[in-house]
mmCIF file of C-alpha atoms in Angstrom:
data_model
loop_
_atom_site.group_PDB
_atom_site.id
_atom_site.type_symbol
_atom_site.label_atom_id
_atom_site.label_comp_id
_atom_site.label_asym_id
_atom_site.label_seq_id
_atom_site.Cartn_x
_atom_site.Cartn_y
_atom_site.Cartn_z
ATOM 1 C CA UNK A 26 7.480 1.127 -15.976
ATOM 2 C CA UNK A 27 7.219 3.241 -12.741
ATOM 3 C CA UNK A 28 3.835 4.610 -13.047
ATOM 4 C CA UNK A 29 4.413 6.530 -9.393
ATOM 5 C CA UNK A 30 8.035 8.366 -8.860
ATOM 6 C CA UNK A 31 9.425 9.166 -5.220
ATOM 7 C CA UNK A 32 13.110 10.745 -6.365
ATOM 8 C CA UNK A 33 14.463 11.041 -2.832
ATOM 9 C CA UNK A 34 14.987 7.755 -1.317
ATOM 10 C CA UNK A 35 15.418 9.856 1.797
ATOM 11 C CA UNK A 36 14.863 13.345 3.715
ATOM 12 C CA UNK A 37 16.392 14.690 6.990
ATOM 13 C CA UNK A 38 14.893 17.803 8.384
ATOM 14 C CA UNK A 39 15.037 19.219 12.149
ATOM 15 C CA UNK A 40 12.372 19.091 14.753
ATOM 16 C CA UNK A 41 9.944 21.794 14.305
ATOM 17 C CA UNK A 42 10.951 22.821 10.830
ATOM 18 C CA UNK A 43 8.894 22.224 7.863
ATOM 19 C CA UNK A 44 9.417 18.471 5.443
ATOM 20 C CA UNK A 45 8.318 18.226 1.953
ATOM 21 C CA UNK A 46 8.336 15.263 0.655
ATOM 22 C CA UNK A 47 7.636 14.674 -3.035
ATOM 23 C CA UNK A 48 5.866 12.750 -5.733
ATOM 24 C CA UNK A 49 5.682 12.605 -9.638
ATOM 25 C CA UNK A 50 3.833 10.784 -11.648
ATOM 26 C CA UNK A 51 3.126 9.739 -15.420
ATOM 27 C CA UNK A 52 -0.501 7.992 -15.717
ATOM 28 C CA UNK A 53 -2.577 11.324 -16.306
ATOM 29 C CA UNK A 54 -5.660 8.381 -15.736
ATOM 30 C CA UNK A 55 -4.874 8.703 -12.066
ATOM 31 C CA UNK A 56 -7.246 10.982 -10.257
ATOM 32 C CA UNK A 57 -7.031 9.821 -6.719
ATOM 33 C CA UNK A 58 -4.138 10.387 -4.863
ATOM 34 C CA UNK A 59 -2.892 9.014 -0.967
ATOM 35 C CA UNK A 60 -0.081 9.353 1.308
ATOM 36 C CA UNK A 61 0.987 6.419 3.653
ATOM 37 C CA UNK A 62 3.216 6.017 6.632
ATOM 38 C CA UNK A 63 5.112 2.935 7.150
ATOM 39 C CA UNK A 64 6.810 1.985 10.572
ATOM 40 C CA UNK A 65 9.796 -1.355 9.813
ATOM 41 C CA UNK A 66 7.818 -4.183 10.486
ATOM 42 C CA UNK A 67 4.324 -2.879 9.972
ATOM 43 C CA UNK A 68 1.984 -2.430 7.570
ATOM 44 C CA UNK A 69 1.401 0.989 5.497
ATOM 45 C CA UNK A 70 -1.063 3.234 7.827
ATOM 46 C CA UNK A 71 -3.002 5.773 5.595
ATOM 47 C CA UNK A 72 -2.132 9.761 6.205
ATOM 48 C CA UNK A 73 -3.866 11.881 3.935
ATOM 49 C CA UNK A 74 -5.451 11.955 0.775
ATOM 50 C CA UNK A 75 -6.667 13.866 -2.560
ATOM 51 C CA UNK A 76 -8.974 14.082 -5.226
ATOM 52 C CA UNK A 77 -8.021 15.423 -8.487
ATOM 53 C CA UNK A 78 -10.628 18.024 -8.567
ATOM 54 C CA UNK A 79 -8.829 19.608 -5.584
ATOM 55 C CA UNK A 80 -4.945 21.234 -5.563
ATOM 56 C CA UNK A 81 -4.954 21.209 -1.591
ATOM 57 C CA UNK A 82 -6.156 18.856 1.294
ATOM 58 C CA UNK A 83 -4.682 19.812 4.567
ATOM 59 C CA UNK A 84 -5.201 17.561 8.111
ATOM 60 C CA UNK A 85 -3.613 19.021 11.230
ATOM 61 C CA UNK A 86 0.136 19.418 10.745
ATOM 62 C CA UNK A 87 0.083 17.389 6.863
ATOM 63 C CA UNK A 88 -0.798 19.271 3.842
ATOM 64 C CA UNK A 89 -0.622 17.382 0.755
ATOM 65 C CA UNK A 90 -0.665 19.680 -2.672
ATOM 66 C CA UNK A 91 -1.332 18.639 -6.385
ATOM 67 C CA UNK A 92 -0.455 20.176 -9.527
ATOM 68 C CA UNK A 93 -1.903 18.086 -11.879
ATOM 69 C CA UNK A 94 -0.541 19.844 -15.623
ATOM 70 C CA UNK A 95 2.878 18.767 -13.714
ATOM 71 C CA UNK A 96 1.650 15.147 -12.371
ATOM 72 C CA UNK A 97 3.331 16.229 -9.484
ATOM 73 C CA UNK A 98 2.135 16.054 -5.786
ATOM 74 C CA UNK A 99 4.054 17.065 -2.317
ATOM 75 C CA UNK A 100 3.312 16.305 1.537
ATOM 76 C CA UNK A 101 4.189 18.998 3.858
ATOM 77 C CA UNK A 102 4.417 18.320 7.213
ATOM 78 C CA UNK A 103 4.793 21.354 9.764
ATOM 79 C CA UNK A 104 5.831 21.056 12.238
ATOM 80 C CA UNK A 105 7.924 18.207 12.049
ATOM 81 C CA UNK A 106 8.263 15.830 15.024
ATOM 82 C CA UNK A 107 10.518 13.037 15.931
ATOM 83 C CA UNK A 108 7.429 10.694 15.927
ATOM 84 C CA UNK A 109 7.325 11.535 11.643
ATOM 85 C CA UNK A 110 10.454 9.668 11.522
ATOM 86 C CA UNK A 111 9.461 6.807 8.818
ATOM 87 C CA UNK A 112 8.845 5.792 5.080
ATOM 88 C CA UNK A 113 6.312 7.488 3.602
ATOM 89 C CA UNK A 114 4.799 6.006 0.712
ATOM 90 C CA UNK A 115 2.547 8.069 -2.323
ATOM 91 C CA UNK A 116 -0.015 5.779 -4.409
ATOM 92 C CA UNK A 117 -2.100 6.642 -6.552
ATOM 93 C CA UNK A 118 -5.330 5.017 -8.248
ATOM 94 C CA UNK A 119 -8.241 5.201 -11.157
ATOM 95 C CA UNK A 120 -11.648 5.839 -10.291
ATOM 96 C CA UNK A 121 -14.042 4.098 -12.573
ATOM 97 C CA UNK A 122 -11.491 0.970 -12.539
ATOM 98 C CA UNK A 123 -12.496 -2.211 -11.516
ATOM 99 C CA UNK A 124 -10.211 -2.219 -8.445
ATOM 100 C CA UNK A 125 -9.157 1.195 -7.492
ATOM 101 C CA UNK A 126 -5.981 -0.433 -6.871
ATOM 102 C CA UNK A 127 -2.947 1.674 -5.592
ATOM 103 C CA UNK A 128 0.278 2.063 -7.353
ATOM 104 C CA UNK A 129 2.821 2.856 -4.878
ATOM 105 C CA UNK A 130 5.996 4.899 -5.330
ATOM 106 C CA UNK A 131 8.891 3.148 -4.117
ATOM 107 C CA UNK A 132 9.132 5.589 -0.701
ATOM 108 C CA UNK A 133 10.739 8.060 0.721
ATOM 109 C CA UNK A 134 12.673 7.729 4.496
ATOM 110 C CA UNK A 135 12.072 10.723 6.751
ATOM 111 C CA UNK A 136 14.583 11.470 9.371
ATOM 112 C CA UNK A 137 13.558 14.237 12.162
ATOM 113 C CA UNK A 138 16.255 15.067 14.374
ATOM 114 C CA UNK A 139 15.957 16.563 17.497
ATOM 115 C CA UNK B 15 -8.935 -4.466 17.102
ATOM 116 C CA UNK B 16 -11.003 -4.011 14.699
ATOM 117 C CA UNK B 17 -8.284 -3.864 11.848
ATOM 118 C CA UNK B 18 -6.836 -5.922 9.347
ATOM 119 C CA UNK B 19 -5.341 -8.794 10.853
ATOM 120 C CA UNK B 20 -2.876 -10.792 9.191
ATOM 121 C CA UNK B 21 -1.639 -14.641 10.263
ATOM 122 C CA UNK B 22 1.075 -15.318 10.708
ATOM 123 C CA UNK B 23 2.977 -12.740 10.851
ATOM 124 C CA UNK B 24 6.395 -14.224 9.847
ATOM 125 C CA UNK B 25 7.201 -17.437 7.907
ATOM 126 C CA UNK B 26 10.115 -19.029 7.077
ATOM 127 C CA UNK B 27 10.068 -22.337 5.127
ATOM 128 C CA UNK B 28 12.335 -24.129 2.787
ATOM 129 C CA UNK B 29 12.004 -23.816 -1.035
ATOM 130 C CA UNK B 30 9.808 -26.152 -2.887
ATOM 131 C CA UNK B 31 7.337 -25.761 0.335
ATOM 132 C CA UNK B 32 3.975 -24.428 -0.020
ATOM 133 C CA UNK B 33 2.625 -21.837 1.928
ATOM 134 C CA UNK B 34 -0.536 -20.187 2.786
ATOM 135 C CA UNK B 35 -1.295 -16.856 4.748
ATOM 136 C CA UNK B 36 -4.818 -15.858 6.262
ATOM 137 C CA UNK B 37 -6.365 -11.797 6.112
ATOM 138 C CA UNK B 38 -9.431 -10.976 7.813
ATOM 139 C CA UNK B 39 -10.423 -7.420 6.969
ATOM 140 C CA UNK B 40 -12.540 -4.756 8.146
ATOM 141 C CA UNK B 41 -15.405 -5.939 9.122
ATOM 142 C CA UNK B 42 -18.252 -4.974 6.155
ATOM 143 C CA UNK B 43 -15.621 -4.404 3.865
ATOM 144 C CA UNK B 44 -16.340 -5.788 0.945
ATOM 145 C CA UNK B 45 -12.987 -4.854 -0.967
ATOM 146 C CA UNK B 46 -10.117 -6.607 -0.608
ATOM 147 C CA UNK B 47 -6.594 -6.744 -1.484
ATOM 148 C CA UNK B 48 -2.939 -8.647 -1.662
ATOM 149 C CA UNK B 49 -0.039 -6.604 -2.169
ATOM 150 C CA UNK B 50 3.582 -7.687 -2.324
ATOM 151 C CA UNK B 51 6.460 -5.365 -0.944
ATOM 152 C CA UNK B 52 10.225 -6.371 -1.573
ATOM 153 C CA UNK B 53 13.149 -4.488 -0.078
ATOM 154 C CA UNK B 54 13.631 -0.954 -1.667
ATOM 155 C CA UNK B 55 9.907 -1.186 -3.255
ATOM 156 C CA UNK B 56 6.331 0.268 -2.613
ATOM 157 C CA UNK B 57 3.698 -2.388 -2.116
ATOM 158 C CA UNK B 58 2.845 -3.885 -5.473
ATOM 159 C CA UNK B 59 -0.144 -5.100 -6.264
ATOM 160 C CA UNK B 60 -1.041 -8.772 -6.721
ATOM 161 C CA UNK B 61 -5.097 -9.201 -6.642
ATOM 162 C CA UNK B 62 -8.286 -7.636 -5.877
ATOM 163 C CA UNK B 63 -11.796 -9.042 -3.900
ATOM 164 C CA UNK B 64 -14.867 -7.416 -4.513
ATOM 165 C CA UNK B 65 -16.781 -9.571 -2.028
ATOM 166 C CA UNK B 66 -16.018 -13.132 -3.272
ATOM 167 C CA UNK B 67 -15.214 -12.618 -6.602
ATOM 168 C CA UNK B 68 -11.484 -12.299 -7.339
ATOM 169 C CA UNK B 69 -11.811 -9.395 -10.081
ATOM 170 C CA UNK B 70 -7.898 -8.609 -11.391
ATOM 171 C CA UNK B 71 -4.639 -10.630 -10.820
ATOM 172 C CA UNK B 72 -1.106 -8.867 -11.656
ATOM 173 C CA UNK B 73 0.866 -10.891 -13.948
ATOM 174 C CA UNK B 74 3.077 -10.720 -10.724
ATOM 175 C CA UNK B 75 1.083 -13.841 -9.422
ATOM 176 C CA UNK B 76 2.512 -16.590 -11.292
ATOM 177 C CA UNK B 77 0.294 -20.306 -11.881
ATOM 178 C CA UNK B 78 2.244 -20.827 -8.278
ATOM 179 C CA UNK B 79 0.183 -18.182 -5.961
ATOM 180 C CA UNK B 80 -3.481 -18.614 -5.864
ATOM 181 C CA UNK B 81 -5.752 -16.618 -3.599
ATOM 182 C CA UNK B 82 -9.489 -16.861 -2.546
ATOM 183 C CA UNK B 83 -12.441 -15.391 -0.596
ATOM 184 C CA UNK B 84 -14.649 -17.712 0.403
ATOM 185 C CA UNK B 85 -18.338 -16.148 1.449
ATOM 186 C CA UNK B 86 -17.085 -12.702 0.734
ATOM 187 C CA UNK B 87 -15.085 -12.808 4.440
ATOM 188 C CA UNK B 88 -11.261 -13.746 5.109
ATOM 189 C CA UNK B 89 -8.884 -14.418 2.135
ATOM 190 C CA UNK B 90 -5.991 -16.539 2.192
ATOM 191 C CA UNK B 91 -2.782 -16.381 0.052
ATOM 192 C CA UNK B 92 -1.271 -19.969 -1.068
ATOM 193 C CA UNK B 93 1.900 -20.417 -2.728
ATOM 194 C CA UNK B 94 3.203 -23.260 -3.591
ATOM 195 C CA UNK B 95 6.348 -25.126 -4.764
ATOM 196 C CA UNK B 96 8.041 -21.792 -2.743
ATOM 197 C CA UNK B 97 11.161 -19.686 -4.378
ATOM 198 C CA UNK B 98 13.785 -17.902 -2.632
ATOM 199 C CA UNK B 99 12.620 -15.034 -4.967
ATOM 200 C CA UNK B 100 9.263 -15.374 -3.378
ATOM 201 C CA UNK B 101 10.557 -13.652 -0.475
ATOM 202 C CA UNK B 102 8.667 -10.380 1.027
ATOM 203 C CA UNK B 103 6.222 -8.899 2.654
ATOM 204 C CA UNK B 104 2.732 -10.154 1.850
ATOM 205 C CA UNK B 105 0.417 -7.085 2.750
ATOM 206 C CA UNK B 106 -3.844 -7.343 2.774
ATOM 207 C CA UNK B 107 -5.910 -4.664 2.580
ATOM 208 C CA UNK B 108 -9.658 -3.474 2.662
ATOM 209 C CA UNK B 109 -11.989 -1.249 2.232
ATOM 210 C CA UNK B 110 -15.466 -0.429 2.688
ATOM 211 C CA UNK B 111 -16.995 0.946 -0.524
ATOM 212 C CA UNK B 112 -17.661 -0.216 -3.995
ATOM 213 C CA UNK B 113 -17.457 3.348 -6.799
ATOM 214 C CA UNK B 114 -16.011 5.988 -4.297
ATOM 215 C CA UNK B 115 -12.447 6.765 -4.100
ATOM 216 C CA UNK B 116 -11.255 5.692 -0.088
ATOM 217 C CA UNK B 117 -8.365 4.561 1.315
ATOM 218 C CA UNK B 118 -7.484 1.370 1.924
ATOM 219 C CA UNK B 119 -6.279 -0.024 5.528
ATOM 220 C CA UNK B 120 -3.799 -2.242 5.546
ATOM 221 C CA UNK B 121 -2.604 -5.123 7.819
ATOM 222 C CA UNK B 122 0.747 -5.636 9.521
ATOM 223 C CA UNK B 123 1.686 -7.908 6.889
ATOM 224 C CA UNK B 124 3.203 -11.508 6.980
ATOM 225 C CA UNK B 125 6.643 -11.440 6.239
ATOM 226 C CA UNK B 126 8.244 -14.583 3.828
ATOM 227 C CA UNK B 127 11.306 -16.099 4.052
ATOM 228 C CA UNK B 128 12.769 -18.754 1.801
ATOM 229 C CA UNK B 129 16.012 -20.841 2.475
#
């Protein structure tokens, strides 16, 4: 059961023009949302974040928006740079769990050409 | 670096060998975590440190994989009797506070191999 949905296994976009990368999901217990970045051969590196008493968080060039009555969540990136190129991973998690493990979505590769 | 530092970073061994991989974390961290990532897959969970005390296992982690925390510090992954299907990335992470929602930093992994 895949808790945490990523639909496009992968993105292209053009330097300098806007990537939205998206995220459903189906535990309506989930109330902490993330985005990660993950290089081959390294480890996930956290991007951004939000709380489900917020629709918007942005940070520099990523904006990540939720909409929870659709369990649906999107990263926006603007603008987009060759350096984005990478997986990018949503997870989400329970607050008032034991863990506040993540459930990942199974990623999404981003492509910016130059 | 004050990361999460994972050792080693890639191991191959022959099945039916055991294996065990070391994660220091953060320093003052006092959560910690072991995540499994296959080809094609997100990380998936495996087990959770809240200082020393190992507080959920998936049912991922068969009787094989065992994991600990001794004084609340590093944690090492052992699995034994080793499977080709065992192969992956083994990721740790940590972080720093118990009842508020943070992210969780994550090492560069040690990647598995099984022949």
């Amino acid at each position: 059961d895949q808790q945490v949905k990523q639909n496009s296994p992968s993105l292209s976009v053009q330097e300098g023009r806007i990537s939205i990368l998206n995220c459903d999901y189906t535990n309506s217990m989930f109330d902490y949302f993330l985005w990660y970045k993950k290089y081959p051969a390294e480890g996930p590196t956290f991007l951004i974040s939000i709380s489900s008493i917020k629709d918007k968080n942005e940070d520099g060039r990523f904006t990540v928006f939720l909409n929870k009555s659709a369990k649906h969540l999107s990263l926006h990136i603007v603008p987009s740079q060759p350096g984005d190129s990478a997986v990018y991973f949503c997870a989400a998690s329970v607050y008032g769990g034991a863990t506040n493990k993540l459930i990942f979505g199974t990623g999404t590769l981003l492509a910016v050409q130059p | 670096d004050t990361g999460v530092s994972q050792d080693p970073r890639h191991k191959i061994t022959k099945r039916g060998q055991n294996v065990t991989f070391r994660c220091d974390p953060i320093s003052e961290h006092n959560r910690l975590y072991w995540y499994r990532q296959t080809l094609g897959q997100g990380p998936e969970f495996l087990t959770y440190f809240q200082n020393e005390a190992q507080l959920e296992k998936s049912r991922l982690l068969s009787d094989r994989f065992s994991a600990e925390r001794p004084k609340g510090s590093f944690s090492t992954l052992e699995i034994q009797r080793t499977e080709q299907g065992d192969s992956a990335m083994y990721l740790c992470a940590s972080s720093p506070r118990v009842g508020l929602n943070t992210e969780a930093f994550f090492g560069q992994g040690t990647r598995l191999t099984v022949v």
